[in-house]
CSV table of C-alpha atoms in Angstrom, one decimal:
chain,number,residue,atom,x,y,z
A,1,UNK,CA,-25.0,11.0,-1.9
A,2,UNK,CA,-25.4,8.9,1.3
A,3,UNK,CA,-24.8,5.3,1.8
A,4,UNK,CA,-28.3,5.0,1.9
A,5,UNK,CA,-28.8,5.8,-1.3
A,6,UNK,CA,-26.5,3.1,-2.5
A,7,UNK,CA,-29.1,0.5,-1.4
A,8,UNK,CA,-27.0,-0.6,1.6
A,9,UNK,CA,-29.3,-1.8,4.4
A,10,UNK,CA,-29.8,-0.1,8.0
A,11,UNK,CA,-27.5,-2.6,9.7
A,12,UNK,CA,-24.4,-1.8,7.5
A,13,UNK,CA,-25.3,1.9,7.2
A,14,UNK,CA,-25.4,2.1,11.6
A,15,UNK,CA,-21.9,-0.1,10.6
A,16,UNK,CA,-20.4,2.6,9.0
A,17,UNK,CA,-21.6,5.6,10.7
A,18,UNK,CA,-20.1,4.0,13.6
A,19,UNK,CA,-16.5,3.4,12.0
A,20,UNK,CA,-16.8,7.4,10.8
A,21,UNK,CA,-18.3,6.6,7.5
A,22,UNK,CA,-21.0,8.5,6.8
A,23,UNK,CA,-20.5,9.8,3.0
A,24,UNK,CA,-19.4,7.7,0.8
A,25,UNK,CA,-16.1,8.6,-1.6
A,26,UNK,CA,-16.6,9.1,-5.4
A,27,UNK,CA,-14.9,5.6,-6.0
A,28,UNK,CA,-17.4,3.9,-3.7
A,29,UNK,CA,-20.2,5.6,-5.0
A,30,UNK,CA,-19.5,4.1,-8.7
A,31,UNK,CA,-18.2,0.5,-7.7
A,32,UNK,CA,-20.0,-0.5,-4.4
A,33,UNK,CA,-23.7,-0.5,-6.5
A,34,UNK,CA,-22.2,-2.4,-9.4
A,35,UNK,CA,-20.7,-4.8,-7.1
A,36,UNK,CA,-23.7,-5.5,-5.5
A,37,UNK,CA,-25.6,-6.7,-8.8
A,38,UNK,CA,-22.7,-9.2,-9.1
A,39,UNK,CA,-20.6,-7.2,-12.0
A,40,UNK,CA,-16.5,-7.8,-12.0
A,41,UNK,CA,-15.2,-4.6,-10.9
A,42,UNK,CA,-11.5,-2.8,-12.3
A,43,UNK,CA,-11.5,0.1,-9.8
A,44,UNK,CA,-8.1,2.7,-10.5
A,45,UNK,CA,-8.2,5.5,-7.9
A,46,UNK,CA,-5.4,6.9,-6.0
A,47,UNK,CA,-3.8,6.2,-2.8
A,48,UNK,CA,-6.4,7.0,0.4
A,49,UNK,CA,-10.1,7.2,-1.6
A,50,UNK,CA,-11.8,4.7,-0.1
A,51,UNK,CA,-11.1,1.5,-2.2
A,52,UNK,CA,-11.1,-0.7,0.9
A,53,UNK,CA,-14.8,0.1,1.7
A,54,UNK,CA,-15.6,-0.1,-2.1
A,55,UNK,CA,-14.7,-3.8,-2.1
A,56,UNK,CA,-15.5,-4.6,1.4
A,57,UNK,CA,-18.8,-3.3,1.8
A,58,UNK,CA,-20.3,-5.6,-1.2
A,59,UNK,CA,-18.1,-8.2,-0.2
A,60,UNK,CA,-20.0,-8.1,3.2
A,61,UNK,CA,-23.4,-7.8,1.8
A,62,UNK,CA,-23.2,-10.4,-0.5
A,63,UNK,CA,-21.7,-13.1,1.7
A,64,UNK,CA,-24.3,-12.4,4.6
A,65,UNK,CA,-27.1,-12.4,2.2
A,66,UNK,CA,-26.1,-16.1,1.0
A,67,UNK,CA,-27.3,-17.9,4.4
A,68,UNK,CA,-23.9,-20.5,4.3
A,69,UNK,CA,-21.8,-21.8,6.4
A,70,UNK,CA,-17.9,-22.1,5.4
A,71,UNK,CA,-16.4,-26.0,4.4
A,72,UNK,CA,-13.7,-26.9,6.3
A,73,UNK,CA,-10.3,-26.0,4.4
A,74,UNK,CA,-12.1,-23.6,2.6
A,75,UNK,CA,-12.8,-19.6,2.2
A,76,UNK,CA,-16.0,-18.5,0.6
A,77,UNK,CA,-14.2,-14.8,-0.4
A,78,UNK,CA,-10.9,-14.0,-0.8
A,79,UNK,CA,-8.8,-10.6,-0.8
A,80,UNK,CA,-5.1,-10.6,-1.5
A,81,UNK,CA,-3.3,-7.8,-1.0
A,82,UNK,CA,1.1,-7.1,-1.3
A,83,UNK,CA,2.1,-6.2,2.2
A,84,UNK,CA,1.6,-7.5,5.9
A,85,UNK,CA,0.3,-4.2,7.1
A,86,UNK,CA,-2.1,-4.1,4.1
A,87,UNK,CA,-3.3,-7.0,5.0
A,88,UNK,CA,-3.5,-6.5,8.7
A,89,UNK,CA,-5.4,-3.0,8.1
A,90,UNK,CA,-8.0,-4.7,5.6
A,91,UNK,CA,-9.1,-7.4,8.2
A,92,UNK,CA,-9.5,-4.5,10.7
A,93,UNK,CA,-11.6,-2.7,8.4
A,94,UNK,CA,-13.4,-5.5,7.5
A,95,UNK,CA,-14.2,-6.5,10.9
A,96,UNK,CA,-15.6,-3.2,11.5
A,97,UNK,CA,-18.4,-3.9,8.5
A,98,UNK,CA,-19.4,-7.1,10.5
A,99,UNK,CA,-19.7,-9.2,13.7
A,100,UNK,CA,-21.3,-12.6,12.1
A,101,UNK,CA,-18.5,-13.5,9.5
A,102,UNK,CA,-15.4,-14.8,10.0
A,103,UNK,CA,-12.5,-13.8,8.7
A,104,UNK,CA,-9.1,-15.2,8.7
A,105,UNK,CA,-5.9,-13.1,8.5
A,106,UNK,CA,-3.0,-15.4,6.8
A,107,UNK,CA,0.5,-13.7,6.2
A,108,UNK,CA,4.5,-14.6,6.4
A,109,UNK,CA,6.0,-13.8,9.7
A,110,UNK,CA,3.1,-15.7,11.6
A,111,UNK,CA,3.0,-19.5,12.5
A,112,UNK,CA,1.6,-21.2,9.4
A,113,UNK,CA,0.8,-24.2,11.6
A,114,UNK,CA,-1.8,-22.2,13.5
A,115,UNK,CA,-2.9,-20.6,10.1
A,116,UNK,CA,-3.6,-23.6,8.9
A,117,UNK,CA,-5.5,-25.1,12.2
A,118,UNK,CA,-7.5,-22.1,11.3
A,119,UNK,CA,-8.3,-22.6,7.7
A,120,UNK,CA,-9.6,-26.4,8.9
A,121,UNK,CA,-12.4,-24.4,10.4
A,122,UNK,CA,-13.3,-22.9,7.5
A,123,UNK,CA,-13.7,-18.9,7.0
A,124,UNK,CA,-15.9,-16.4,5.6
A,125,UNK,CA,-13.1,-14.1,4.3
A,126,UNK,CA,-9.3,-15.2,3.8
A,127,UNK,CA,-7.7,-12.1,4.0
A,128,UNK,CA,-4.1,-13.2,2.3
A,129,UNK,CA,-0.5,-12.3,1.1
A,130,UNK,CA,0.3,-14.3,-2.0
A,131,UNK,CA,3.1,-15.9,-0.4
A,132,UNK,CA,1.9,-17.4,2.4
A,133,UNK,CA,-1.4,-18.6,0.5
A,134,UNK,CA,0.8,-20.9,-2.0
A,135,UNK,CA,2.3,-22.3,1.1
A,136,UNK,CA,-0.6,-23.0,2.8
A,137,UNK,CA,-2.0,-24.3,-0.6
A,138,UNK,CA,1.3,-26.8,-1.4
A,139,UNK,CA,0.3,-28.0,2.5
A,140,UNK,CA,-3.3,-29.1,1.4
A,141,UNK,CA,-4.2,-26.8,4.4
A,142,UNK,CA,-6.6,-24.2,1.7
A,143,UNK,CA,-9.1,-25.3,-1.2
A,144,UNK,CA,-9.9,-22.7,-3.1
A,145,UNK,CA,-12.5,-24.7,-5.6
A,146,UNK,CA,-15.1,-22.9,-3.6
A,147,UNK,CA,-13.9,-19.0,-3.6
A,148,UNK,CA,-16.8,-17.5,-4.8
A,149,UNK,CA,-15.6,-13.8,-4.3
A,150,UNK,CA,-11.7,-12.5,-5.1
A,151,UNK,CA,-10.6,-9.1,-4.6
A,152,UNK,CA,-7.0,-8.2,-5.6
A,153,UNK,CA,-6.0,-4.9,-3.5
A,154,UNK,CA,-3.3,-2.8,-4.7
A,155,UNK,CA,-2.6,-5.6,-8.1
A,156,UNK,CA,-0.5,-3.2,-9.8
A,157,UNK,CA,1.5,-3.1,-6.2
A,158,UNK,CA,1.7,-6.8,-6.5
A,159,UNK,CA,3.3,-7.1,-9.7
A,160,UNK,CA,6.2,-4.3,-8.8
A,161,UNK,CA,6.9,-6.6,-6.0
A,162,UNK,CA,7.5,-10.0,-8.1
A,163,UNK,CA,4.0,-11.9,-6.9
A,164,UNK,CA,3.2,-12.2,-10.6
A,165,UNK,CA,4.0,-15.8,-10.3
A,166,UNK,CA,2.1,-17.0,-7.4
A,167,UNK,CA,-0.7,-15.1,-8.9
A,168,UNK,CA,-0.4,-17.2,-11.9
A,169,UNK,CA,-0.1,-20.0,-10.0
A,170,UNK,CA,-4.0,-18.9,-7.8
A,171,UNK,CA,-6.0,-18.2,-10.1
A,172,UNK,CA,-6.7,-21.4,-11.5
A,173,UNK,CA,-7.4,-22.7,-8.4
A,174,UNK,CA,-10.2,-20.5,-7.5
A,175,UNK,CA,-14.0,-21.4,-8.7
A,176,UNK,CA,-14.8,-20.3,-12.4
A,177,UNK,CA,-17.9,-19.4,-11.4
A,178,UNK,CA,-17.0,-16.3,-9.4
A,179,UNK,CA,-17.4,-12.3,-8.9
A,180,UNK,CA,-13.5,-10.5,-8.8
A,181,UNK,CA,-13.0,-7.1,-7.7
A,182,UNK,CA,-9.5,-5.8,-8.6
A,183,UNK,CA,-8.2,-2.5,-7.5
A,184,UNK,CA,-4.8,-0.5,-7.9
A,185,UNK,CA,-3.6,3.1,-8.5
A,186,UNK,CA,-2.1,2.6,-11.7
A,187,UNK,CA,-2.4,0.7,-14.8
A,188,UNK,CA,0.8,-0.5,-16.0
A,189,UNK,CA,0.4,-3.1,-18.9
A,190,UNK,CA,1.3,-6.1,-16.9
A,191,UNK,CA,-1.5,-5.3,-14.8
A,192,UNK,CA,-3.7,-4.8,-18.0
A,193,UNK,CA,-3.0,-8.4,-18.8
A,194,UNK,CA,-3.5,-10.0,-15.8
A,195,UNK,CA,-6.9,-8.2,-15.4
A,196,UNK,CA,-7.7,-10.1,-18.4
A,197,UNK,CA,-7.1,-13.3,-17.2
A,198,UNK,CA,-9.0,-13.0,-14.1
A,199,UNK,CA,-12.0,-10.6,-14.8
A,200,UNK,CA,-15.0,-11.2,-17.0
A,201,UNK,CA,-16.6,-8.1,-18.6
A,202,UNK,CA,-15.8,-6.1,-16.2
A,203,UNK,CA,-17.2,-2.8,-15.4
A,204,UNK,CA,-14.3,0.1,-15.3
A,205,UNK,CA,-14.3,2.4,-12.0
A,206,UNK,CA,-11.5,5.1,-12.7
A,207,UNK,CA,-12.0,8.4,-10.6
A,208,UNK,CA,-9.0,9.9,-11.0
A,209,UNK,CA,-6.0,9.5,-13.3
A,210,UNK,CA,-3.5,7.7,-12.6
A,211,UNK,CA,-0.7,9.4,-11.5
A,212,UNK,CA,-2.7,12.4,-10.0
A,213,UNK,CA,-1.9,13.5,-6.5
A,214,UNK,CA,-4.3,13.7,-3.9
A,215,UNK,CA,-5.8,17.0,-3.7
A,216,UNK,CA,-4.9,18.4,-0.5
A,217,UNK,CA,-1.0,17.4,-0.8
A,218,UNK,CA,1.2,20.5,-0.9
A,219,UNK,CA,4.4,18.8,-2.6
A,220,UNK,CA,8.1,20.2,-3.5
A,221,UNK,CA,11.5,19.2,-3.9
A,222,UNK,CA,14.8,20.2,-2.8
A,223,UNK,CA,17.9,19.8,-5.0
A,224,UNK,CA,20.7,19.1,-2.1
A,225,UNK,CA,24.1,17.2,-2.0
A,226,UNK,CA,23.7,13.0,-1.4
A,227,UNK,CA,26.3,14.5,2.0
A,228,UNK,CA,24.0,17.1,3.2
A,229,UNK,CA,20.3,15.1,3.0
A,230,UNK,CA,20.2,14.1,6.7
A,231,UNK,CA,21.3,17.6,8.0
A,232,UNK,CA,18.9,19.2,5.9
A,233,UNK,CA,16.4,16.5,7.2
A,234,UNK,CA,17.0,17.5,11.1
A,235,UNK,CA,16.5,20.9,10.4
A,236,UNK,CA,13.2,20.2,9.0
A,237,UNK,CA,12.2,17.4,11.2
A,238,UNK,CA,13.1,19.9,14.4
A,239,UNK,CA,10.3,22.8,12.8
A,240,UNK,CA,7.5,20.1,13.7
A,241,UNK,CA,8.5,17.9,16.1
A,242,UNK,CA,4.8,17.1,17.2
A,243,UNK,CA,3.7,15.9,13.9
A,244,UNK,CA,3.5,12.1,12.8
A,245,UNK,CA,6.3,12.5,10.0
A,246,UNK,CA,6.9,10.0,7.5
A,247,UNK,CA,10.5,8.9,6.1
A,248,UNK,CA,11.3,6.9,2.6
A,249,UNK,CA,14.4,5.3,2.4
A,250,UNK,CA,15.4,3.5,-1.0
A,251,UNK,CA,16.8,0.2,1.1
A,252,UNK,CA,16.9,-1.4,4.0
A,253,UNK,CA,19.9,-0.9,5.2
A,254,UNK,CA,19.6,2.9,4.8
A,255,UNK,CA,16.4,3.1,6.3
A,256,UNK,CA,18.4,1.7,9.9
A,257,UNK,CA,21.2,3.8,9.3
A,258,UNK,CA,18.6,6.8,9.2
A,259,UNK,CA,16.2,5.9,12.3
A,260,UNK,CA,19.4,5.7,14.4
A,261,UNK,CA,20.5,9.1,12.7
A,262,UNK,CA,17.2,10.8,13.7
A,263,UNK,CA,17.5,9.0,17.3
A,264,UNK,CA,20.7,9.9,18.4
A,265,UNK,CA,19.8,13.3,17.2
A,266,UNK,CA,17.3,13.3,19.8
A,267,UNK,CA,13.5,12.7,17.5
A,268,UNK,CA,11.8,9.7,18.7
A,269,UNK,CA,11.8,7.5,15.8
A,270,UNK,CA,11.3,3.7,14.5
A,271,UNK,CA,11.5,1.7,11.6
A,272,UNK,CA,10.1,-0.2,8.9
A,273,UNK,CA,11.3,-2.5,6.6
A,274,UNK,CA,11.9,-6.0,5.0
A,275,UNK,CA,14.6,-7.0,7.4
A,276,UNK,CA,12.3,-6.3,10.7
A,277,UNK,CA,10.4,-9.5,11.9
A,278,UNK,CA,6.3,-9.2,11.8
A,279,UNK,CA,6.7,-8.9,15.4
A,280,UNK,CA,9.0,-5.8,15.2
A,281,UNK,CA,7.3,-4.0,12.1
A,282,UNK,CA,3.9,-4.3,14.1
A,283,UNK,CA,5.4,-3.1,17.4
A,284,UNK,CA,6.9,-0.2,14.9
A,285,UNK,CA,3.4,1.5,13.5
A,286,UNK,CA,1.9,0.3,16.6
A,287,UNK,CA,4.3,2.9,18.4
A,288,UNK,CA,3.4,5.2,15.2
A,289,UNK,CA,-0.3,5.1,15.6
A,290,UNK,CA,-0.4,5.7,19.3
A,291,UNK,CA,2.3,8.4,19.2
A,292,UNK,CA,5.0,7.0,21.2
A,293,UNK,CA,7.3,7.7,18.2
A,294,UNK,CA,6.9,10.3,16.0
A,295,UNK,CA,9.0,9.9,12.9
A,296,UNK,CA,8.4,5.9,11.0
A,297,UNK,CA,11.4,5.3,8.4
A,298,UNK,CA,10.7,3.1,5.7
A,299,UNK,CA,11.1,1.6,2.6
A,300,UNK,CA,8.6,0.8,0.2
A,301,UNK,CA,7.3,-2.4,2.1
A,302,UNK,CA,5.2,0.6,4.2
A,303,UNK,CA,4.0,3.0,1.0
A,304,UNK,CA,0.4,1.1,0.2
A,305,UNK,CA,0.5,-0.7,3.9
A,306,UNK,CA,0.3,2.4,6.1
A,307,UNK,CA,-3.3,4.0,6.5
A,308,UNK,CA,-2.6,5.6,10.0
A,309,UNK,CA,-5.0,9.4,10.5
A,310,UNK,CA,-2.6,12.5,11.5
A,311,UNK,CA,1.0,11.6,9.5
A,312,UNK,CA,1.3,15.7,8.9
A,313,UNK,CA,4.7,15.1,6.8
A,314,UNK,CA,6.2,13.0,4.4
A,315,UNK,CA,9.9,13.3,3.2
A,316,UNK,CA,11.4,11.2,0.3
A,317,UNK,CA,14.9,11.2,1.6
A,318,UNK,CA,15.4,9.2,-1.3
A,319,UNK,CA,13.8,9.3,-4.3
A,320,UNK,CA,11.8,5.9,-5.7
A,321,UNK,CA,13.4,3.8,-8.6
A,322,UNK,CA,9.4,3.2,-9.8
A,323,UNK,CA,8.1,7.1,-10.2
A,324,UNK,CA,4.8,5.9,-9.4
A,325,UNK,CA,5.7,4.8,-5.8
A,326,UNK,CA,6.2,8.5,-5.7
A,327,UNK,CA,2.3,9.1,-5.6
A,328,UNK,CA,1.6,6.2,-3.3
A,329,UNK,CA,4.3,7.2,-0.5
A,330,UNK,CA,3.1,11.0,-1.0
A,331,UNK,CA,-0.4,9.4,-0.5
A,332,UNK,CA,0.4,8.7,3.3
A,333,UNK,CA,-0.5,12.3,4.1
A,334,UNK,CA,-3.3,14.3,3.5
A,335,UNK,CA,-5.3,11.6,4.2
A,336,UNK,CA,-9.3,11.2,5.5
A,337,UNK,CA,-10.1,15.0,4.2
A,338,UNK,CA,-7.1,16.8,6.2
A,339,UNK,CA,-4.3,18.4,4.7
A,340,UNK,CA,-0.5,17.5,4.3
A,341,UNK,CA,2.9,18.6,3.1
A,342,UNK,CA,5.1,16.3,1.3
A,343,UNK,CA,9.0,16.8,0.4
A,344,UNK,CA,11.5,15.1,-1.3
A,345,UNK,CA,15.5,15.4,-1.7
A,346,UNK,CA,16.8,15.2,-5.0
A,347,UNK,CA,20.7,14.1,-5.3
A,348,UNK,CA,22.8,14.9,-8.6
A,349,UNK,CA,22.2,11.1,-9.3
A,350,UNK,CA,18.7,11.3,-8.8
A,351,UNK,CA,17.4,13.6,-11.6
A,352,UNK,CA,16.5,10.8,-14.0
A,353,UNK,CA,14.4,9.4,-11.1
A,354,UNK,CA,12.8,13.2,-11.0
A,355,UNK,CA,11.8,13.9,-14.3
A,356,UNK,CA,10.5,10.3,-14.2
A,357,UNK,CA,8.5,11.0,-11.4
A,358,UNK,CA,7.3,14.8,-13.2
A,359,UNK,CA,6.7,12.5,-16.4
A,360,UNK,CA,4.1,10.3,-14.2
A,361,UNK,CA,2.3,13.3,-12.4
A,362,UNK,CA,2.2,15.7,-16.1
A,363,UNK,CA,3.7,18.5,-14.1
A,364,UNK,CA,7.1,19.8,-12.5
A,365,UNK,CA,7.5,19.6,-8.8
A,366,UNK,CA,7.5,22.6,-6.9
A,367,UNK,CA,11.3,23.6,-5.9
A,368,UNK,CA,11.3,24.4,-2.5
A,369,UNK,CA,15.4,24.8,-2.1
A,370,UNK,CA,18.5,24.8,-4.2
A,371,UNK,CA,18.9,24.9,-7.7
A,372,UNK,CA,18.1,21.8,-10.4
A,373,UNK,CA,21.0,19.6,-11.3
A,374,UNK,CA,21.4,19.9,-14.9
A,375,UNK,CA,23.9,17.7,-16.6
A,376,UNK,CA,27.1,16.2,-15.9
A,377,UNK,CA,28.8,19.1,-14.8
A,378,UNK,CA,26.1,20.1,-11.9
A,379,UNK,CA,26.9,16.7,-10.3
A,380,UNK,CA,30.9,16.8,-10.5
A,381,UNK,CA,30.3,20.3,-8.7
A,382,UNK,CA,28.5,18.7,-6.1
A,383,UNK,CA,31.0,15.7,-5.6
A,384,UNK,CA,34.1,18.1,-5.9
A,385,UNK,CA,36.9,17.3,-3.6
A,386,UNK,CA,35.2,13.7,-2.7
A,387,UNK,CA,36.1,10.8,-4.5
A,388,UNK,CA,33.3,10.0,-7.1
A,389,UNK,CA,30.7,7.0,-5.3
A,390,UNK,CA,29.3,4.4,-7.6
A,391,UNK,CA,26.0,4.1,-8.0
A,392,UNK,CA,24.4,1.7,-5.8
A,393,UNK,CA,23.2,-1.7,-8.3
A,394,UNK,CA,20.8,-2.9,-5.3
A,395,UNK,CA,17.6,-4.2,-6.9
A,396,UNK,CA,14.6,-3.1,-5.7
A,397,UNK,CA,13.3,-4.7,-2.1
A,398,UNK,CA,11.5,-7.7,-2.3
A,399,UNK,CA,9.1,-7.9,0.1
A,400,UNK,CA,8.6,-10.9,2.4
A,401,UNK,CA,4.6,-11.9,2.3
């Protein structure tokens, strides 16, 4: 199928086939034509699919079609998505679709006076973190009474991260009258409730299940001492040095402590994570994109905000406390039809977080080194002669919008 046959017009077909898009994905193909006869869409696909483009292209369409210009403090469509950098990447993409709207880009880390000189103007699209939308709404400085088109990118993403709230708090705000798109890779049952509350007989888009790797991801796991992860790291990082690798740390502080591992063992790395200003995290996959650096060390802020062509690697140097962050971070790879390898570093600790994780995907993982940690006994082996370490009682990072 072409996007032609999706009943998009020539001007947003030469669009696409300009930005590379020339076939559409199987999500697209189901969800872009019932968007564009105005049905609420639940779309569930995996990590790197497509979803963007199946909620912005009839999000485009069907805002140039209605000849309108914006109110002042208003948006006539709005997408919110979890992270800065998923934000950021879904304006890009959007503005790629279109050169007559206007869309408006509003996330923490950026002046919210100029945001909200912005918004004064009116936009086309608000492109929006939860966060910073609830501040610029307790400022007066957004209506949203005339929102006409919502999509909620990555929901299930949303919830892990605590925006349940502040989505409570939007929706009522937006017009009842109004056409929502939501998208995510899972469906957990909190995101089965709030898909309730915010679409109306919807029509259900799932392409894959949830849980299901991408297909050309060649995955494994290697059982290895907590001590010995970052040697075992180098030596891997050193067999492709030219490839974009990368690197999941649980927290922020380890994620630091790694990139300056890596550095000072001579790999040109960076890092990502909820400590780094916007100005730092941008200047970080900026450096990743172009190549400067080659290995990008993060924590989950970067797992659904990263969509950057080539990453050849990615290593879970530790494993995720939610299993299905496990498909998402994997998901960085592989990505746009090319292949890609993915590894991850089990601890005697982490074995719960394993079969979570092989509970999730329906399958073992591949063993690529070292033998499984089974029981109590395994993981005093590998602590022997080192005093035992507690086990780190660091929630989960919250992550800044």
């Amino acid at each position: 199928m072409t996007f032609n046959e999706l009943g998009l017009n020539a001007r947003m077909v030469s669009r696409l086939d300009a930005l590379g898009l020339t076939k559409p994905t199987p999500i697209q193909q189901e969800a872009i034509p019932q968007a564009l006869h105005g049905r609420d869409i639940l779309g569930i696909a995996q990590t790197g699919t497509g979803k963007t483009a199946a909620f912005g292209i009839p999000l485009v369409v069907s805002l140039s079609k209605r000849q309108e210009r914006p109110a002042p403090h208003s948006a006539r469509g709005l997408v919110l998505a979890p992270t800065r950098e998923l934000a950021g990447q879904i304006v890009q993409s959007l503005q790629g679709m279109t050169a007559d709207l206007r869309i408006t880009l509003v996330v923490g880390g950026k002046s919210i006076h100029v945001q909200a000189e912005k918004l004064a103007r009116g936009t086309d699209i608000l492109v929006a973190t939860p966060g910073r939308l609830i501040d610029l709404m307790d400022r007066r400085a957004i209506d949203l009474g005339r929102t006409r088109f919502l999509v909620l990118d990555e929901a299930d993403q949303m919830l892990d991260i605590g925006f349940i709230h502040a989505l409570r708090r939007i929706e009522p705000k937006l017009n009842r009258d109004r056409q929502t798109m939501m998208f995510s890779a899972t469906m957990p049952k909190a995101m089965a409730e709030l898909s309730r509350d915010y679409l109306t007989d919807p029509v259900r888009v799932e392409v894959s299940p949830p849980g299901k790797v991408a297909d050309k991801v060649t995955h494994s796991v290697h059982f290895v001492a907590k001590d010995r992860k970052q040697e075992l790291l180098i030596e891997l990082l050193d067999r492709h040095r030219d490839d974009r690798t990368l690197v999941f740390s649980r927290t922020k502080h380890g994620a630091e402590r790694l990139m300056k591992q890596l550095d000072r063992a001579g790999f040109a790395a960076t890092s990502i994570h909820g400590n780094k200003s916007q100005g730092q995290r941008d200047r970080a996959i900026a450096a990743f994109r172009d190549g400067s650096v080659r290995v990008l060390v993060a924590t989950d802020v970067a797992a659904r905000g990263i969509d950057i062509p080539g990453v050849g690697h990615v290593y879970n140097f530790d494993l995720p406390n939610v299993p299905e962050n496990y498909v998402h971070r994997i998901g960085r790879t592989a990505r746009a039809g090319h292949d890609g390898r993915a590894v991850a570093f089990c601890a005697a600790d982490e074995m719960s977080e394993l079969r979570a994780i092989e509970k999730v995907l329906g399958m073992p993982v591949d063993v690529a080194g070292g033998l499984a940690w089974e029981g109590i006994g395994d993981a005093r082996k590998a602590t022997k002669g080192r005093r035992p370490r507690r086990r780190s009682s660091r929630r989960p990072e919250r992550i800044a919008a």
